[in-house]
Short mmCIF file of C-alpha atoms in Angstrom, two decimals:
data_model
loop_
_atom_site.label_atom_id
_atom_site.label_comp_id
_atom_site.label_asym_id
_atom_site.label_seq_id
_atom_site.Cartn_x
_atom_site.Cartn_y
_atom_site.Cartn_z
CA ARG A 1 -82.63 -19.16 -73.87
CA LYS A 2 -86.22 -17.82 -74.33
CA GLU A 3 -88.97 -20.33 -73.83
CA VAL A 4 -90.28 -19.76 -77.32
CA GLU A 5 -88.24 -18.11 -79.98
CA GLN A 6 -89.18 -16.83 -83.43
CA ASP A 7 -87.38 -14.79 -86.04
CA PRO A 8 -89.30 -11.43 -85.89
CA GLY A 9 -88.76 -10.76 -89.56
CA PRO A 10 -90.18 -8.92 -91.30
CA PHE A 11 -90.55 -11.34 -94.17
CA ASN A 12 -91.42 -9.46 -97.43
CA VAL A 13 -92.52 -11.81 -100.22
CA PRO A 14 -94.38 -11.46 -103.51
CA GLU A 15 -97.80 -12.84 -104.00
CA GLY A 16 -97.73 -16.44 -104.88
CA ALA A 17 -94.52 -17.11 -103.02
CA THR A 18 -93.97 -19.91 -100.55
CA VAL A 19 -92.63 -18.86 -97.18
CA ALA A 20 -91.66 -20.78 -94.05
CA PHE A 21 -91.40 -19.79 -90.40
CA ASN A 22 -89.58 -21.78 -87.66
CA CYS A 23 -90.01 -21.51 -83.97
CA THR A 24 -87.98 -23.17 -81.33
CA TYR A 25 -89.06 -24.01 -77.77
CA SER A 26 -86.99 -24.77 -74.72
CA ASN A 27 -89.12 -27.23 -72.67
CA SER A 28 -88.75 -30.62 -74.06
CA ALA A 29 -91.82 -31.85 -72.02
CA SER A 30 -94.06 -29.42 -73.99
CA GLN A 31 -97.46 -30.93 -74.78
CA SER A 32 -99.39 -28.75 -77.23
CA PHE A 33 -98.40 -26.37 -80.07
CA PHE A 34 -100.28 -23.76 -82.00
CA TRP A 35 -99.89 -21.17 -84.70
CA TYR A 36 -101.89 -18.00 -84.34
CA ARG A 37 -102.14 -15.02 -86.60
CA GLN A 38 -102.62 -11.47 -85.43
CA ASP A 39 -103.60 -8.64 -87.70
CA CYS A 40 -102.69 -5.07 -86.80
CA ARG A 41 -104.97 -3.78 -83.99
CA LYS A 42 -106.89 -7.05 -83.82
CA GLU A 43 -106.95 -10.08 -81.52
CA PRO A 44 -104.85 -13.17 -82.09
CA LYS A 45 -106.74 -15.78 -84.01
CA LEU A 46 -106.00 -19.46 -84.03
CA LEU A 47 -104.54 -20.54 -87.44
CA MET A 48 -103.90 -24.14 -86.57
CA SER A 49 -102.86 -26.62 -83.91
CA VAL A 50 -99.76 -28.53 -84.58
CA TYR A 51 -99.99 -32.29 -84.31
CA SER A 52 -97.12 -34.73 -83.94
CA SER A 53 -97.66 -36.19 -87.36
CA GLY A 54 -97.88 -32.77 -89.09
CA ASN A 55 -101.03 -31.35 -90.44
CA GLU A 56 -102.22 -29.38 -93.43
CA ASP A 57 -105.06 -26.87 -93.89
CA GLY A 58 -105.40 -25.61 -97.33
CA ARG A 59 -102.28 -23.68 -98.22
CA PHE A 60 -100.93 -23.91 -94.62
CA THR A 61 -98.76 -26.75 -93.36
CA ALA A 62 -97.57 -27.21 -89.85
CA GLN A 63 -94.78 -29.55 -88.70
CA LEU A 64 -93.50 -30.56 -85.29
CA ASN A 65 -89.93 -31.84 -84.59
CA ARG A 66 -89.75 -32.98 -81.03
CA ALA A 67 -86.22 -34.10 -81.24
CA SER A 68 -84.92 -30.70 -82.31
CA GLN A 69 -87.64 -28.81 -80.37
CA TYR A 70 -89.07 -26.68 -83.11
CA ILE A 71 -92.24 -26.24 -85.09
CA SER A 72 -92.62 -24.84 -88.57
CA LEU A 73 -95.39 -23.23 -90.63
CA LEU A 74 -95.26 -23.32 -94.34
CA ILE A 75 -97.51 -20.96 -96.40
CA ARG A 76 -97.91 -21.73 -100.08
CA ASP A 77 -99.21 -19.45 -102.81
CA SER A 78 -99.10 -16.44 -100.54
CA LYS A 79 -102.03 -13.95 -100.74
CA LEU A 80 -102.09 -10.32 -99.87
CA SER A 81 -104.51 -11.19 -97.03
CA ASP A 82 -101.79 -13.52 -95.40
CA SER A 83 -100.03 -10.24 -94.34
CA ALA A 84 -100.00 -10.47 -90.56
CA THR A 85 -97.92 -11.36 -87.55
CA TYR A 86 -97.71 -15.15 -86.97
CA LEU A 87 -97.33 -16.23 -83.34
CA CYS A 88 -95.82 -19.58 -82.26
CA VAL A 89 -97.48 -20.84 -79.13
CA VAL A 90 -96.43 -23.73 -76.78
CA MET A 91 -98.21 -25.26 -73.77
CA PRO A 92 -95.48 -26.67 -71.58
CA ASN A 93 -97.63 -29.06 -69.54
CA ALA A 94 -101.00 -30.79 -69.44
CA GLY A 95 -101.54 -30.18 -65.76
CA ASN A 96 -104.09 -27.93 -64.15
CA ASN A 97 -102.08 -24.81 -65.21
CA ARG A 98 -102.82 -24.43 -68.82
CA LYS A 99 -100.56 -21.54 -69.42
CA LEU A 100 -99.55 -20.88 -73.01
CA ILE A 101 -96.15 -19.55 -73.76
CA TRP A 102 -96.27 -17.06 -76.67
CA GLY A 103 -93.53 -16.19 -79.08
CA LEU A 104 -93.04 -12.56 -80.02
CA GLY A 105 -94.23 -13.23 -83.54
CA THR A 106 -92.95 -13.27 -87.06
CA SER A 107 -94.16 -10.36 -89.29
CA LEU A 108 -95.14 -11.24 -92.81
CA ALA A 109 -95.79 -8.78 -95.57
CA VAL A 110 -97.05 -10.22 -98.88
CA ASN A 111 -96.62 -7.65 -101.71
CA PRO A 112 -98.39 -7.37 -104.99
CA ASP B 1 -123.43 -14.86 -81.87
CA THR B 2 -120.05 -13.49 -80.85
CA ALA B 3 -117.94 -16.27 -79.20
CA VAL B 4 -115.88 -14.15 -76.85
CA SER B 5 -117.00 -10.63 -76.19
CA GLN B 6 -115.49 -7.67 -74.15
CA THR B 7 -116.82 -4.41 -72.97
CA PRO B 8 -115.85 -1.76 -73.44
CA LYS B 9 -113.77 -1.75 -76.65
CA TYR B 10 -112.06 1.55 -75.81
CA LEU B 11 -111.50 3.05 -72.36
CA VAL B 12 -109.83 6.34 -71.86
CA THR B 13 -109.35 7.41 -68.24
CA GLN B 14 -107.25 9.51 -65.98
CA MET B 15 -104.58 8.31 -63.59
CA GLY B 16 -105.87 7.33 -60.22
CA ASN B 17 -109.25 6.16 -61.45
CA ASP B 18 -110.77 2.66 -61.01
CA LYS B 19 -112.19 0.82 -63.99
CA SER B 20 -113.59 -2.50 -64.90
CA ILE B 21 -113.55 -4.64 -68.13
CA LYS B 22 -116.01 -7.26 -68.68
CA CYS B 23 -115.72 -10.47 -70.70
CA GLU B 24 -118.20 -13.20 -71.68
CA GLN B 25 -117.85 -16.39 -73.72
CA ASN B 26 -120.64 -18.47 -75.12
CA LEU B 27 -118.47 -21.29 -76.29
CA GLY B 28 -119.15 -23.49 -73.30
CA HIS B 29 -115.47 -23.42 -72.34
CA ASP B 30 -114.36 -24.07 -68.80
CA THR B 31 -111.24 -21.84 -68.74
CA MET B 32 -110.91 -18.06 -69.23
CA TYR B 33 -107.90 -15.81 -69.35
CA TRP B 34 -106.76 -12.21 -69.18
CA TYR B 35 -103.79 -11.07 -71.29
CA LYS B 36 -102.09 -7.71 -71.63
CA GLN B 37 -100.45 -6.67 -74.83
CA ASP B 38 -98.32 -3.53 -74.66
CA SER B 39 -96.89 -1.19 -77.27
CA LYS B 40 -94.05 -3.73 -77.88
CA LYS B 41 -96.81 -6.33 -78.90
CA PHE B 42 -95.69 -8.92 -76.31
CA LEU B 43 -98.68 -10.92 -75.19
CA LYS B 44 -98.45 -11.47 -71.47
CA ILE B 45 -100.66 -13.69 -69.47
CA MET B 46 -102.11 -12.21 -66.29
CA PHE B 47 -104.78 -14.45 -64.90
CA SER B 48 -106.69 -17.60 -65.69
CA TYR B 49 -109.79 -19.20 -64.15
CA ASN B 50 -110.98 -22.71 -64.62
CA ASN B 51 -114.60 -23.22 -63.56
CA LYS B 52 -114.40 -20.15 -61.45
CA GLU B 53 -111.19 -21.16 -59.72
CA LEU B 54 -108.13 -19.05 -60.09
CA ILE B 55 -105.40 -21.29 -61.67
CA ILE B 56 -102.86 -18.77 -63.02
CA ASN B 57 -101.88 -15.57 -61.26
CA GLU B 58 -98.82 -14.09 -62.89
CA THR B 59 -96.72 -11.37 -61.29
CA VAL B 60 -99.30 -8.65 -61.58
CA PRO B 61 -99.80 -5.65 -59.20
CA ASN B 62 -102.54 -6.29 -56.77
CA ARG B 63 -104.37 -3.22 -58.19
CA PHE B 64 -105.58 -5.79 -60.75
CA SER B 65 -108.38 -8.08 -59.45
CA PRO B 66 -110.07 -10.61 -61.62
CA LYS B 67 -113.56 -11.98 -60.69
CA SER B 68 -115.38 -14.93 -62.27
CA PRO B 69 -118.99 -15.02 -61.25
CA ASP B 70 -119.52 -18.12 -63.41
CA LYS B 71 -117.59 -19.98 -65.97
CA ALA B 72 -118.97 -17.93 -68.80
CA HIS B 73 -117.79 -14.65 -67.33
CA LEU B 74 -114.38 -13.17 -66.38
CA ASN B 75 -114.11 -9.57 -65.36
CA LEU B 76 -111.10 -7.48 -64.57
CA HIS B 77 -111.16 -4.65 -62.12
CA ILE B 78 -108.15 -2.25 -62.03
CA ASN B 79 -107.74 0.25 -59.08
CA SER B 80 -105.66 3.41 -59.06
CA LEU B 81 -104.81 3.33 -62.70
CA GLU B 82 -101.27 4.32 -63.79
CA LEU B 83 -99.75 5.45 -67.06
CA GLY B 84 -98.01 2.15 -67.45
CA ASP B 85 -101.40 0.32 -67.47
CA SER B 86 -102.05 1.62 -70.90
CA ALA B 87 -102.27 -1.37 -73.22
CA VAL B 88 -104.71 -3.61 -74.97
CA TYR B 89 -106.30 -6.19 -72.62
CA PHE B 90 -107.49 -9.41 -74.24
CA CYS B 91 -109.92 -11.96 -72.77
CA ALA B 92 -109.68 -15.63 -73.98
CA SER B 93 -111.36 -18.85 -73.35
CA SER B 94 -110.49 -22.56 -73.93
CA GLN B 95 -111.73 -25.99 -73.10
CA ALA B 96 -109.19 -28.00 -71.01
CA GLY B 97 -108.22 -31.56 -71.51
CA GLN B 98 -106.53 -33.85 -74.10
CA GLY B 99 -107.44 -34.41 -77.62
CA ALA B 100 -108.27 -32.42 -80.75
CA GLY B 101 -109.45 -28.84 -80.12
CA ARG B 102 -108.47 -28.80 -76.38
CA ASN B 103 -106.53 -25.99 -74.98
CA GLU B 104 -107.05 -23.87 -78.14
CA GLN B 105 -107.66 -20.32 -77.00
CA TYR B 106 -110.20 -18.05 -78.63
CA PHE B 107 -109.86 -14.29 -78.00
CA GLY B 108 -112.16 -11.37 -77.64
CA PRO B 109 -111.69 -8.28 -79.67
CA GLY B 110 -109.63 -6.59 -76.92
CA THR B 111 -110.12 -3.48 -74.81
CA ARG B 112 -107.84 -0.67 -75.66
CA LEU B 113 -107.08 1.13 -72.32
CA THR B 114 -105.44 4.57 -72.39
CA VAL B 115 -104.50 6.18 -69.10
CA THR B 116 -103.81 9.85 -69.23
#
């Protein structure tokens, strides 16, 4: 089983749609969780950290389910500018090695 | 006021050459990273330094040598470049610890290396 798994997509949705991505992780002791977005030929940019109680930032909502070892990202009222690859990222431990484990990303295309 | 900067942005060179990429962050972070993203878009960690100390050293050919003169800078030197080294190299930084904002990595714009 991969350490971090995502459905690569692509997800094609119309503007205004609600879309959700899931990501599973294998290490039950994982400490920190993030969603990043990466536009074509650009660097990954932090979208949001994912907290145990779930968190929301505008149209974006992230949830963590430790029992089932998955995190999710919900995008409401999709905009054309949301088209990007969304990367699920997990930090397995809080020790001196702060290595992040990256998913391969889920591609989203929002269409007019 | 760029947070994480890298130079050069593009690098085209021939096989066998030696080249360096520089990275600087002005976020006051204590940890810096080098990643490689190949044509398949997989983001692979190469190295990480915390306060100038190497803490992550993945399985990378020893032709790649990182150097951190201080905690705001992390450079990558590559000897005897090979075709397979062609990729985008990203520098990133983060602040270690527990709590909100910790361990969030911020990336530079990338260096697109093409070896011919």
